[in-house]
């Protein structure tokens, strides 16, 4: 399965991410056998992206310094054919986040957008009531909008929620399952984005392996269920077991 492929390949995943989740993201990637590097200094991101196997751009704690680093790293990744995952955390919550997300999509060739419904709506320019970095509420044909965005930017799109949607603009996979309590753990979605980056670095069949990854992550969230203080520990333990094939 997908997590085992990552463990076999052991890709170097360059993460420019938010300070709320960087520790969880690094530990989660290590648990599945990947090698995380969290470099975001403008002085080194081009070089780091050029030697990485994939690049994650996460705008959760956005500022002008990290925007410059994301653009520089992304340009280097494009030059060296390194896949990029964009996690547009909170796009739609503020004009700054939305504008930055659209600029990254216009200036970089992104391989995958991993977002929630509210962030998808912001990218698509659909009216939506955002709620901070959470998905918010509104009316949206998620599948059709995701297909439209995938076609527009020539990339894969994953929209996570009670039912995850994966599309390349033509094919569509709907993945159900999981446990809603995982959403009470800060960074569970951000970690999934990082693992998606690891999959893109490890797969010759990205659509199929991303679909399998979403199924595995749903299973992991079910198995990790417990008191809120144990969720991090359980999540890492089950990710490791899936990656090592000992589940």
JSON list of N, CA, C and O in Angstrom, two decimals, residues 95-153:
[
{"chain": "A", "resi": 95, "resn": "UNK", "atom": "N", "xyz": [-8.25, 38.13, 2.95]},
{"chain": "A", "resi": 95, "resn": "UNK", "atom": "CA", "xyz": [-7.86, 38.45, 1.58]},
{"chain": "A", "resi": 95, "resn": "UNK", "atom": "C", "xyz": [-6.38, 38.14, 1.36]},
{"chain": "A", "resi": 95, "resn": "UNK", "atom": "O", "xyz": [-5.98, 37.72, 0.28]},
{"chain": "A", "resi": 96, "resn": "UNK", "atom": "N", "xyz": [-5.55, 38.34, 2.39]},
{"chain": "A", "resi": 96, "resn": "UNK", "atom": "CA", "xyz": [-4.12, 38.07, 2.31]},
{"chain": "A", "resi": 96, "resn": "UNK", "atom": "C", "xyz": [-3.86, 36.61, 1.97]},
{"chain": "A", "resi": 96, "resn": "UNK", "atom": "O", "xyz": [-3.05, 36.27, 1.09]},
{"chain": "A", "resi": 97, "resn": "UNK", "atom": "N", "xyz": [-4.53, 35.72, 2.67]},
{"chain": "A", "resi": 97, "resn": "UNK", "atom": "CA", "xyz": [-4.34, 34.28, 2.42]},
{"chain": "A", "resi": 97, "resn": "UNK", "atom": "C", "xyz": [-4.84, 33.87, 1.03]},
{"chain": "A", "resi": 97, "resn": "UNK", "atom": "O", "xyz": [-4.19, 33.09, 0.33]},
{"chain": "A", "resi": 98, "resn": "UNK", "atom": "N", "xyz": [-5.98, 34.42, 0.65]},
{"chain": "A", "resi": 98, "resn": "UNK", "atom": "CA", "xyz": [-6.53, 34.07, -0.66]},
{"chain": "A", "resi": 98, "resn": "UNK", "atom": "C", "xyz": [-5.62, 34.58, -1.77]},
{"chain": "A", "resi": 98, "resn": "UNK", "atom": "O", "xyz": [-5.31, 33.84, -2.73]},
{"chain": "A", "resi": 99, "resn": "UNK", "atom": "N", "xyz": [-5.19, 35.82, -1.65]},
{"chain": "A", "resi": 99, "resn": "UNK", "atom": "CA", "xyz": [-4.31, 36.40, -2.66]},
{"chain": "A", "resi": 99, "resn": "UNK", "atom": "C", "xyz": [-3.00, 35.62, -2.78]},
{"chain": "A", "resi": 99, "resn": "UNK", "atom": "O", "xyz": [-2.51, 35.36, -3.88]},
{"chain": "A", "resi": 100, "resn": "UNK", "atom": "N", "xyz": [-2.44, 35.22, -1.64]},
{"chain": "A", "resi": 100, "resn": "UNK", "atom": "CA", "xyz": [-1.18, 34.47, -1.65]},
{"chain": "A", "resi": 100, "resn": "UNK", "atom": "C", "xyz": [-1.37, 33.10, -2.30]},
{"chain": "A", "resi": 100, "resn": "UNK", "atom": "O", "xyz": [-0.54, 32.66, -3.10]},
{"chain": "A", "resi": 101, "resn": "UNK", "atom": "N", "xyz": [-2.46, 32.43, -1.96]},
{"chain": "A", "resi": 101, "resn": "UNK", "atom": "CA", "xyz": [-2.74, 31.12, -2.56]},
{"chain": "A", "resi": 101, "resn": "UNK", "atom": "C", "xyz": [-2.83, 31.22, -4.07]},
{"chain": "A", "resi": 101, "resn": "UNK", "atom": "O", "xyz": [-2.22, 30.41, -4.81]},
{"chain": "A", "resi": 102, "resn": "UNK", "atom": "N", "xyz": [-3.57, 32.18, -4.55]},
{"chain": "A", "resi": 102, "resn": "UNK", "atom": "CA", "xyz": [-3.74, 32.33, -6.01]},
{"chain": "A", "resi": 102, "resn": "UNK", "atom": "C", "xyz": [-2.42, 32.71, -6.68]},
{"chain": "A", "resi": 102, "resn": "UNK", "atom": "O", "xyz": [-2.13, 32.25, -7.79]},
{"chain": "A", "resi": 103, "resn": "UNK", "atom": "N", "xyz": [-1.60, 33.51, -5.99]},
{"chain": "A", "resi": 103, "resn": "UNK", "atom": "CA", "xyz": [-0.31, 33.89, -6.56]},
{"chain": "A", "resi": 103, "resn": "UNK", "atom": "C", "xyz": [0.61, 32.67, -6.67]},
{"chain": "A", "resi": 103, "resn": "UNK", "atom": "O", "xyz": [1.31, 32.49, -7.68]},
{"chain": "A", "resi": 104, "resn": "UNK", "atom": "N", "xyz": [0.61, 31.83, -5.63]},
{"chain": "A", "resi": 104, "resn": "UNK", "atom": "CA", "xyz": [1.44, 30.62, -5.69]},
{"chain": "A", "resi": 104, "resn": "UNK", "atom": "C", "xyz": [0.99, 29.70, -6.83]},
{"chain": "A", "resi": 104, "resn": "UNK", "atom": "O", "xyz": [1.82, 29.12, -7.55]},
{"chain": "A", "resi": 105, "resn": "UNK", "atom": "N", "xyz": [-0.31, 29.59, -7.01]},
{"chain": "A", "resi": 105, "resn": "UNK", "atom": "CA", "xyz": [-0.83, 28.74, -8.09]},
{"chain": "A", "resi": 105, "resn": "UNK", "atom": "C", "xyz": [-0.53, 29.32, -9.47]},
{"chain": "A", "resi": 105, "resn": "UNK", "atom": "O", "xyz": [-0.34, 28.57, -10.43]},
{"chain": "A", "resi": 106, "resn": "UNK", "atom": "N", "xyz": [-0.49, 30.63, -9.58]},
{"chain": "A", "resi": 106, "resn": "UNK", "atom": "CA", "xyz": [-0.20, 31.25, -10.87]},
{"chain": "A", "resi": 106, "resn": "UNK", "atom": "C", "xyz": [1.29, 31.19, -11.21]},
{"chain": "A", "resi": 106, "resn": "UNK", "atom": "O", "xyz": [1.67, 31.03, -12.37]},
{"chain": "A", "resi": 107, "resn": "UNK", "atom": "N", "xyz": [2.13, 31.31, -10.21]},
{"chain": "A", "resi": 107, "resn": "UNK", "atom": "CA", "xyz": [3.57, 31.44, -10.45]},
{"chain": "A", "resi": 107, "resn": "UNK", "atom": "C", "xyz": [4.32, 30.12, -10.41]},
{"chain": "A", "resi": 107, "resn": "UNK", "atom": "O", "xyz": [5.44, 30.03, -10.91]},
{"chain": "A", "resi": 108, "resn": "UNK", "atom": "N", "xyz": [3.71, 29.09, -9.82]},
{"chain": "A", "resi": 108, "resn": "UNK", "atom": "CA", "xyz": [4.38, 27.80, -9.70]},
{"chain": "A", "resi": 108, "resn": "UNK", "atom": "C", "xyz": [3.55, 26.71, -10.36]},
{"chain": "A", "resi": 108, "resn": "UNK", "atom": "O", "xyz": [2.34, 26.80, -10.45]},
{"chain": "A", "resi": 109, "resn": "UNK", "atom": "N", "xyz": [4.23, 25.67, -10.80]},
{"chain": "A", "resi": 109, "resn": "UNK", "atom": "CA", "xyz": [3.54, 24.46, -11.29]},
{"chain": "A", "resi": 109, "resn": "UNK", "atom": "C", "xyz": [3.39, 23.52, -10.10]},
{"chain": "A", "resi": 109, "resn": "UNK", "atom": "O", "xyz": [4.34, 22.89, -9.65]},
{"chain": "A", "resi": 110, "resn": "UNK", "atom": "N", "xyz": [2.19, 23.48, -9.57]},
{"chain": "A", "resi": 110, "resn": "UNK", "atom": "CA", "xyz": [1.89, 22.66, -8.41]},
{"chain": "A", "resi": 110, "resn": "UNK", "atom": "C", "xyz": [1.38, 21.30, -8.85]},
{"chain": "A", "resi": 110, "resn": "UNK", "atom": "O", "xyz": [0.57, 21.20, -9.78]},
{"chain": "A", "resi": 111, "resn": "UNK", "atom": "N", "xyz": [1.84, 20.25, -8.20]},
{"chain": "A", "resi": 111, "resn": "UNK", "atom": "CA", "xyz": [1.42, 18.90, -8.55]},
{"chain": "A", "resi": 111, "resn": "UNK", "atom": "C", "xyz": [0.11, 18.51, -7.87]},
{"chain": "A", "resi": 111, "resn": "UNK", "atom": "O", "xyz": [-0.69, 17.75, -8.43]},
{"chain": "A", "resi": 112, "resn": "UNK", "atom": "N", "xyz": [-0.10, 19.02, -6.65]},
{"chain": "A", "resi": 112, "resn": "UNK", "atom": "CA", "xyz": [-1.28, 18.65, -5.87]},
{"chain": "A", "resi": 112, "resn": "UNK", "atom": "C", "xyz": [-1.70, 19.81, -4.98]},
{"chain": "A", "resi": 112, "resn": "UNK", "atom": "O", "xyz": [-0.85, 20.42, -4.32]},
{"chain": "A", "resi": 113, "resn": "UNK", "atom": "N", "xyz": [-3.00, 20.10, -4.96]},
{"chain": "A", "resi": 113, "resn": "UNK", "atom": "CA", "xyz": [-3.60, 20.99, -3.97]},
{"chain": "A", "resi": 113, "resn": "UNK", "atom": "C", "xyz": [-4.34, 20.10, -2.98]},
{"chain": "A", "resi": 113, "resn": "UNK", "atom": "O", "xyz": [-5.21, 19.33, -3.36]},
{"chain": "A", "resi": 114, "resn": "UNK", "atom": "N", "xyz": [-3.99, 20.20, -1.68]},
{"chain": "A", "resi": 114, "resn": "UNK", "atom": "CA", "xyz": [-4.69, 19.43, -0.64]},
{"chain": "A", "resi": 114, "resn": "UNK", "atom": "C", "xyz": [-5.39, 20.45, 0.26]},
{"chain": "A", "resi": 114, "resn": "UNK", "atom": "O", "xyz": [-4.76, 21.23, 0.96]},
{"chain": "A", "resi": 115, "resn": "UNK", "atom": "N", "xyz": [-6.71, 20.47, 0.21]},
{"chain": "A", "resi": 115, "resn": "UNK", "atom": "CA", "xyz": [-7.46, 21.53, 0.88]},
{"chain": "A", "resi": 115, "resn": "UNK", "atom": "C", "xyz": [-8.74, 20.99, 1.50]},
{"chain": "A", "resi": 115, "resn": "UNK", "atom": "O", "xyz": [-9.10, 19.82, 1.31]},
{"chain": "A", "resi": 116, "resn": "UNK", "atom": "N", "xyz": [-9.43, 21.87, 2.24]},
{"chain": "A", "resi": 116, "resn": "UNK", "atom": "CA", "xyz": [-10.78, 21.55, 2.69]},
{"chain": "A", "resi": 116, "resn": "UNK", "atom": "C", "xyz": [-11.78, 22.27, 1.79]},
{"chain": "A", "resi": 116, "resn": "UNK", "atom": "O", "xyz": [-11.39, 22.97, 0.84]},
{"chain": "A", "resi": 117, "resn": "UNK", "atom": "N", "xyz": [-13.06, 22.13, 2.07]},
{"chain": "A", "resi": 117, "resn": "UNK", "atom": "CA", "xyz": [-14.08, 22.68, 1.18]},
{"chain": "A", "resi": 117, "resn": "UNK", "atom": "C", "xyz": [-14.02, 24.20, 1.13]},
{"chain": "A", "resi": 117, "resn": "UNK", "atom": "O", "xyz": [-14.13, 24.81, 0.06]},
{"chain": "A", "resi": 118, "resn": "UNK", "atom": "N", "xyz": [-13.83, 24.84, 2.28]},
{"chain": "A", "resi": 118, "resn": "UNK", "atom": "CA", "xyz": [-13.77, 26.29, 2.30]},
{"chain": "A", "resi": 118, "resn": "UNK", "atom": "C", "xyz": [-12.60, 26.83, 1.50]},
{"chain": "A", "resi": 118, "resn": "UNK", "atom": "O", "xyz": [-12.73, 27.85, 0.79]},
{"chain": "A", "resi": 119, "resn": "UNK", "atom": "N", "xyz": [-11.46, 26.17, 1.59]},
{"chain": "A", "resi": 119, "resn": "UNK", "atom": "CA", "xyz": [-10.27, 26.59, 0.84]},
{"chain": "A", "resi": 119, "resn": "UNK", "atom": "C", "xyz": [-10.47, 26.37, -0.65]},
{"chain": "A", "resi": 119, "resn": "UNK", "atom": "O", "xyz": [-10.05, 27.20, -1.48]},
{"chain": "A", "resi": 120, "resn": "UNK", "atom": "N", "xyz": [-11.13, 25.27, -1.02]},
{"chain": "A", "resi": 120, "resn": "UNK", "atom": "CA", "xyz": [-11.47, 25.03, -2.42]},
{"chain": "A", "resi": 120, "resn": "UNK", "atom": "C", "xyz": [-12.36, 26.16, -2.94]},
{"chain": "A", "resi": 120, "resn": "UNK", "atom": "O", "xyz": [-12.16, 26.67, -4.05]},
{"chain": "A", "resi": 121, "resn": "UNK", "atom": "N", "xyz": [-13.35, 26.54, -2.14]},
{"chain": "A", "resi": 121, "resn": "UNK", "atom": "CA", "xyz": [-14.26, 27.62, -2.55]},
{"chain": "A", "resi": 121, "resn": "UNK", "atom": "C", "xyz": [-13.50, 28.91, -2.79]},
{"chain": "A", "resi": 121, "resn": "UNK", "atom": "O", "xyz": [-13.78, 29.64, -3.75]},
{"chain": "A", "resi": 122, "resn": "UNK", "atom": "N", "xyz": [-12.53, 29.22, -1.93]},
{"chain": "A", "resi": 122, "resn": "UNK", "atom": "CA", "xyz": [-11.75, 30.44, -2.08]},
{"chain": "A", "resi": 122, "resn": "UNK", "atom": "C", "xyz": [-10.94, 30.42, -3.37]},
{"chain": "A", "resi": 122, "resn": "UNK", "atom": "O", "xyz": [-10.86, 31.41, -4.10]},
{"chain": "A", "resi": 123, "resn": "UNK", "atom": "N", "xyz": [-10.33, 29.28, -3.68]},
{"chain": "A", "resi": 123, "resn": "UNK", "atom": "CA", "xyz": [-9.55, 29.16, -4.91]},
{"chain": "A", "resi": 123, "resn": "UNK", "atom": "C", "xyz": [-10.45, 29.31, -6.13]},
{"chain": "A", "resi": 123, "resn": "UNK", "atom": "O", "xyz": [-10.07, 29.93, -7.13]},
{"chain": "A", "resi": 124, "resn": "UNK", "atom": "N", "xyz": [-11.65, 28.77, -6.02]},
{"chain": "A", "resi": 124, "resn": "UNK", "atom": "CA", "xyz": [-12.60, 28.82, -7.15]},
{"chain": "A", "resi": 124, "resn": "UNK", "atom": "C", "xyz": [-13.35, 30.14, -7.24]},
{"chain": "A", "resi": 124, "resn": "UNK", "atom": "O", "xyz": [-14.07, 30.38, -8.21]},
{"chain": "A", "resi": 125, "resn": "UNK", "atom": "N", "xyz": [-13.23, 30.99, -6.22]},
{"chain": "A", "resi": 125, "resn": "UNK", "atom": "CA", "xyz": [-13.94, 32.27, -6.22]},
{"chain": "A", "resi": 125, "resn": "UNK", "atom": "C", "xyz": [-15.42, 32.12, -5.93]},
{"chain": "A", "resi": 125, "resn": "UNK", "atom": "O", "xyz": [-16.23, 32.95, -6.35]},
{"chain": "A", "resi": 126, "resn": "UNK", "atom": "N", "xyz": [-15.77, 31.06, -5.18]},
{"chain": "A", "resi": 126, "resn": "UNK", "atom": "CA", "xyz": [-17.17, 30.80, -4.84]},
{"chain": "A", "resi": 126, "resn": "UNK", "atom": "C", "xyz": [-17.49, 31.44, -3.49]},
{"chain": "A", "resi": 126, "resn": "UNK", "atom": "O", "xyz": [-16.68, 31.37, -2.55]},
{"chain": "A", "resi": 127, "resn": "UNK", "atom": "N", "xyz": [-18.65, 32.05, -3.36]},
{"chain": "A", "resi": 127, "resn": "UNK", "atom": "CA", "xyz": [-19.06, 32.66, -2.10]},
{"chain": "A", "resi": 127, "resn": "UNK", "atom": "C", "xyz": [-19.15, 31.61, -1.01]},
{"chain": "A", "resi": 127, "resn": "UNK", "atom": "O", "xyz": [-19.80, 30.58, -1.17]},
{"chain": "A", "resi": 128, "resn": "UNK", "atom": "N", "xyz": [-18.49, 31.89, 0.12]},
{"chain": "A", "resi": 128, "resn": "UNK", "atom": "CA", "xyz": [-18.41, 30.91, 1.19]},
{"chain": "A", "resi": 128, "resn": "UNK", "atom": "C", "xyz": [-18.19, 31.64, 2.50]},
{"chain": "A", "resi": 128, "resn": "UNK", "atom": "O", "xyz": [-17.48, 32.64, 2.56]},
{"chain": "A", "resi": 129, "resn": "UNK", "atom": "N", "xyz": [-18.79, 31.14, 3.57]},
{"chain": "A", "resi": 129, "resn": "UNK", "atom": "CA", "xyz": [-18.62, 31.73, 4.89]},
{"chain": "A", "resi": 129, "resn": "UNK", "atom": "C", "xyz": [-17.50, 31.00, 5.61]},
{"chain": "A", "resi": 129, "resn": "UNK", "atom": "O", "xyz": [-17.68, 29.91, 6.13]},
{"chain": "A", "resi": 130, "resn": "UNK", "atom": "N", "xyz": [-16.30, 31.62, 5.60]},
{"chain": "A", "resi": 130, "resn": "UNK", "atom": "CA", "xyz": [-15.15, 30.97, 6.23]},
{"chain": "A", "resi": 130, "resn": "UNK", "atom": "C", "xyz": [-15.23, 31.08, 7.74]},
{"chain": "A", "resi": 130, "resn": "UNK", "atom": "O", "xyz": [-15.86, 31.98, 8.29]},
{"chain": "A", "resi": 131, "resn": "UNK", "atom": "N", "xyz": [-14.55, 30.16, 8.41]},
{"chain": "A", "resi": 131, "resn": "UNK", "atom": "CA", "xyz": [-14.47, 30.16, 9.87]},
{"chain": "A", "resi": 131, "resn": "UNK", "atom": "C", "xyz": [-13.02, 29.95, 10.26]},
{"chain": "A", "resi": 131, "resn": "UNK", "atom": "O", "xyz": [-12.59, 28.84, 10.56]},
{"chain": "A", "resi": 132, "resn": "UNK", "atom": "N", "xyz": [-12.23, 31.03, 10.19]},
{"chain": "A", "resi": 132, "resn": "UNK", "atom": "CA", "xyz": [-10.80, 30.91, 10.47]},
{"chain": "A", "resi": 132, "resn": "UNK", "atom": "C", "xyz": [-10.16, 29.95, 9.49]},
{"chain": "A", "resi": 132, "resn": "UNK", "atom": "O", "xyz": [-10.35, 30.06, 8.28]},
{"chain": "A", "resi": 133, "resn": "UNK", "atom": "N", "xyz": [-9.39, 28.98, 10.03]},
{"chain": "A", "resi": 133, "resn": "UNK", "atom": "CA", "xyz": [-8.74, 28.00, 9.16]},
{"chain": "A", "resi": 133, "resn": "UNK", "atom": "C", "xyz": [-9.59, 26.75, 9.01]},
{"chain": "A", "resi": 133, "resn": "UNK", "atom": "O", "xyz": [-9.18, 25.80, 8.33]},
{"chain": "A", "resi": 134, "resn": "UNK", "atom": "N", "xyz": [-10.79, 26.73, 9.63]},
{"chain": "A", "resi": 134, "resn": "UNK", "atom": "CA", "xyz": [-11.69, 25.60, 9.46]},
{"chain": "A", "resi": 134, "resn": "UNK", "atom": "C", "xyz": [-12.49, 25.75, 8.17]},
{"chain": "A", "resi": 134, "resn": "UNK", "atom": "O", "xyz": [-12.45, 26.78, 7.51]},
{"chain": "A", "resi": 135, "resn": "UNK", "atom": "N", "xyz": [-13.24, 24.71, 7.81]},
{"chain": "A", "resi": 135, "resn": "UNK", "atom": "CA", "xyz": [-13.86, 24.69, 6.49]},
{"chain": "A", "resi": 135, "resn": "UNK", "atom": "C", "xyz": [-15.00, 25.69, 6.32]},
{"chain": "A", "resi": 135, "resn": "UNK", "atom": "O", "xyz": [-15.28, 26.14, 5.22]},
{"chain": "A", "resi": 136, "resn": "UNK", "atom": "N", "xyz": [-15.70, 26.05, 7.42]},
{"chain": "A", "resi": 136, "resn": "UNK", "atom": "CA", "xyz": [-16.80, 27.01, 7.32]},
{"chain": "A", "resi": 136, "resn": "UNK", "atom": "C", "xyz": [-18.04, 26.37, 6.74]},
{"chain": "A", "resi": 136, "resn": "UNK", "atom": "O", "xyz": [-18.26, 25.17, 6.83]},
{"chain": "A", "resi": 137, "resn": "UNK", "atom": "N", "xyz": [-18.88, 27.21, 6.10]},
{"chain": "A", "resi": 137, "resn": "UNK", "atom": "CA", "xyz": [-20.15, 26.69, 5.58]},
{"chain": "A", "resi": 137, "resn": "UNK", "atom": "C", "xyz": [-20.57, 27.44, 4.32]},
{"chain": "A", "resi": 137, "resn": "UNK", "atom": "O", "xyz": [-20.19, 28.58, 4.10]},
{"chain": "A", "resi": 138, "resn": "UNK", "atom": "N", "xyz": [-21.38, 26.77, 3.52]},
{"chain": "A", "resi": 138, "resn": "UNK", "atom": "CA", "xyz": [-21.88, 27.35, 2.27]},
{"chain": "A", "resi": 138, "resn": "UNK", "atom": "C", "xyz": [-22.37, 26.25, 1.37]},
{"chain": "A", "resi": 138, "resn": "UNK", "atom": "O", "xyz": [-22.43, 25.09, 1.76]},
{"chain": "A", "resi": 139, "resn": "UNK", "atom": "N", "xyz": [-22.71, 26.62, 0.15]},
{"chain": "A", "resi": 139, "resn": "UNK", "atom": "CA", "xyz": [-23.20, 25.65, -0.82]},
{"chain": "A", "resi": 139, "resn": "UNK", "atom": "C", "xyz": [-22.19, 25.54, -1.97]},
{"chain": "A", "resi": 139, "resn": "UNK", "atom": "O", "xyz": [-21.79, 26.55, -2.54]},
{"chain": "A", "resi": 140, "resn": "UNK", "atom": "N", "xyz": [-21.81, 24.32, -2.28]},
{"chain": "A", "resi": 140, "resn": "UNK", "atom": "CA", "xyz": [-20.78, 24.10, -3.29]},
{"chain": "A", "resi": 140, "resn": "UNK", "atom": "C", "xyz": [-20.89, 22.68, -3.83]},
{"chain": "A", "resi": 140, "resn": "UNK", "atom": "O", "xyz": [-21.06, 21.73, -3.05]},
{"chain": "A", "resi": 141, "resn": "UNK", "atom": "N", "xyz": [-20.82, 22.53, -5.15]},
{"chain": "A", "resi": 141, "resn": "UNK", "atom": "CA", "xyz": [-20.69, 21.21, -5.76]},
{"chain": "A", "resi": 141, "resn": "UNK", "atom": "C", "xyz": [-19.22, 20.84, -5.68]},
{"chain": "A", "resi": 141, "resn": "UNK", "atom": "O", "xyz": [-18.42, 21.26, -6.52]},
{"chain": "A", "resi": 142, "resn": "UNK", "atom": "N", "xyz": [-18.85, 20.11, -4.65]},
{"chain": "A", "resi": 142, "resn": "UNK", "atom": "CA", "xyz": [-17.44, 19.87, -4.35]},
{"chain": "A", "resi": 142, "resn": "UNK", "atom": "C", "xyz": [-16.75, 19.12, -5.49]},
{"chain": "A", "resi": 142, "resn": "UNK", "atom": "O", "xyz": [-15.66, 19.51, -5.92]},
{"chain": "A", "resi": 143, "resn": "UNK", "atom": "N", "xyz": [-17.37, 18.07, -5.98]},
{"chain": "A", "resi": 143, "resn": "UNK", "atom": "CA", "xyz": [-16.73, 17.26, -7.01]},
{"chain": "A", "resi": 143, "resn": "UNK", "atom": "C", "xyz": [-16.50, 18.08, -8.28]},
{"chain": "A", "resi": 143, "resn": "UNK", "atom": "O", "xyz": [-15.40, 18.09, -8.84]},
{"chain": "A", "resi": 144, "resn": "UNK", "atom": "N", "xyz": [-17.53, 18.76, -8.75]},
{"chain": "A", "resi": 144, "resn": "UNK", "atom": "CA", "xyz": [-17.39, 19.52, -9.99]},
{"chain": "A", "resi": 144, "resn": "UNK", "atom": "C", "xyz": [-16.40, 20.67, -9.82]},
{"chain": "A", "resi": 144, "resn": "UNK", "atom": "O", "xyz": [-15.60, 20.95, -10.72]},
{"chain": "A", "resi": 145, "resn": "UNK", "atom": "N", "xyz": [-16.43, 21.34, -8.67]},
{"chain": "A", "resi": 145, "resn": "UNK", "atom": "CA", "xyz": [-15.49, 22.44, -8.44]},
{"chain": "A", "resi": 145, "resn": "UNK", "atom": "C", "xyz": [-14.05, 21.94, -8.37]},
{"chain": "A", "resi": 145, "resn": "UNK", "atom": "O", "xyz": [-13.14, 22.55, -8.93]},
{"chain": "A", "resi": 146, "resn": "UNK", "atom": "N", "xyz": [-13.86, 20.81, -7.70]},
{"chain": "A", "resi": 146, "resn": "UNK", "atom": "CA", "xyz": [-12.52, 20.23, -7.62]},
{"chain": "A", "resi": 146, "resn": "UNK", "atom": "C", "xyz": [-12.02, 19.84, -9.01]},
{"chain": "A", "resi": 146, "resn": "UNK", "atom": "O", "xyz": [-10.84, 20.06, -9.34]},
{"chain": "A", "resi": 147, "resn": "UNK", "atom": "N", "xyz": [-12.89, 19.27, -9.83]},
{"chain": "A", "resi": 147, "resn": "UNK", "atom": "CA", "xyz": [-12.50, 18.91, -11.20]},
{"chain": "A", "resi": 147, "resn": "UNK", "atom": "C", "xyz": [-12.11, 20.16, -12.00]},
{"chain": "A", "resi": 147, "resn": "UNK", "atom": "O", "xyz": [-11.14, 20.15, -12.76]},
{"chain": "A", "resi": 148, "resn": "UNK", "atom": "N", "xyz": [-12.88, 21.22, -11.83]},
{"chain": "A", "resi": 148, "resn": "UNK", "atom": "CA", "xyz": [-12.60, 22.47, -12.54]},
{"chain": "A", "resi": 148, "resn": "UNK", "atom": "C", "xyz": [-11.24, 23.03, -12.14]},
{"chain": "A", "resi": 148, "resn": "UNK", "atom": "O", "xyz": [-10.44, 23.46, -13.00]},
{"chain": "A", "resi": 149, "resn": "UNK", "atom": "N", "xyz": [-10.95, 23.04, -10.85]},
{"chain": "A", "resi": 149, "resn": "UNK", "atom": "CA", "xyz": [-9.66, 23.57, -10.36]},
{"chain": "A", "resi": 149, "resn": "UNK", "atom": "C", "xyz": [-8.51, 22.68, -10.82]},
{"chain": "A", "resi": 149, "resn": "UNK", "atom": "O", "xyz": [-7.44, 23.16, -11.21]},
{"chain": "A", "resi": 150, "resn": "UNK", "atom": "N", "xyz": [-8.70, 21.37, -10.78]},
{"chain": "A", "resi": 150, "resn": "UNK", "atom": "CA", "xyz": [-7.66, 20.45, -11.25]},
{"chain": "A", "resi": 150, "resn": "UNK", "atom": "C", "xyz": [-7.34, 20.69, -12.73]},
{"chain": "A", "resi": 150, "resn": "UNK", "atom": "O", "xyz": [-6.18, 20.69, -13.13]},
{"chain": "A", "resi": 151, "resn": "UNK", "atom": "N", "xyz": [-8.38, 20.89, -13.52]},
{"chain": "A", "resi": 151, "resn": "UNK", "atom": "CA", "xyz": [-8.17, 21.15, -14.94]},
{"chain": "A", "resi": 151, "resn": "UNK", "atom": "C", "xyz": [-7.51, 22.52, -15.17]},
{"chain": "A", "resi": 151, "resn": "UNK", "atom": "O", "xyz": [-6.62, 22.66, -16.01]},
{"chain": "A", "resi": 152, "resn": "UNK", "atom": "N", "xyz": [-7.96, 23.52, -14.43]},
{"chain": "A", "resi": 152, "resn": "UNK", "atom": "CA", "xyz": [-7.41, 24.87, -14.59]},
{"chain": "A", "resi": 152, "resn": "UNK", "atom": "C", "xyz": [-5.93, 24.91, -14.32]},
{"chain": "A", "resi": 152, "resn": "UNK", "atom": "O", "xyz": [-5.16, 25.55, -15.06]},
{"chain": "A", "resi": 153, "resn": "UNK", "atom": "N", "xyz": [-5.49, 24.24, -13.25]},
{"chain": "A", "resi": 153, "resn": "UNK", "atom": "CA", "xyz": [-4.08, 24.31, -12.85]},
{"chain": "A", "resi": 153, "resn": "UNK", "atom": "C", "xyz": [-3.29, 23.07, -13.25]},
{"chain": "A", "resi": 153, "resn": "UNK", "atom": "O", "xyz": [-2.12, 22.94, -12.89]}
]
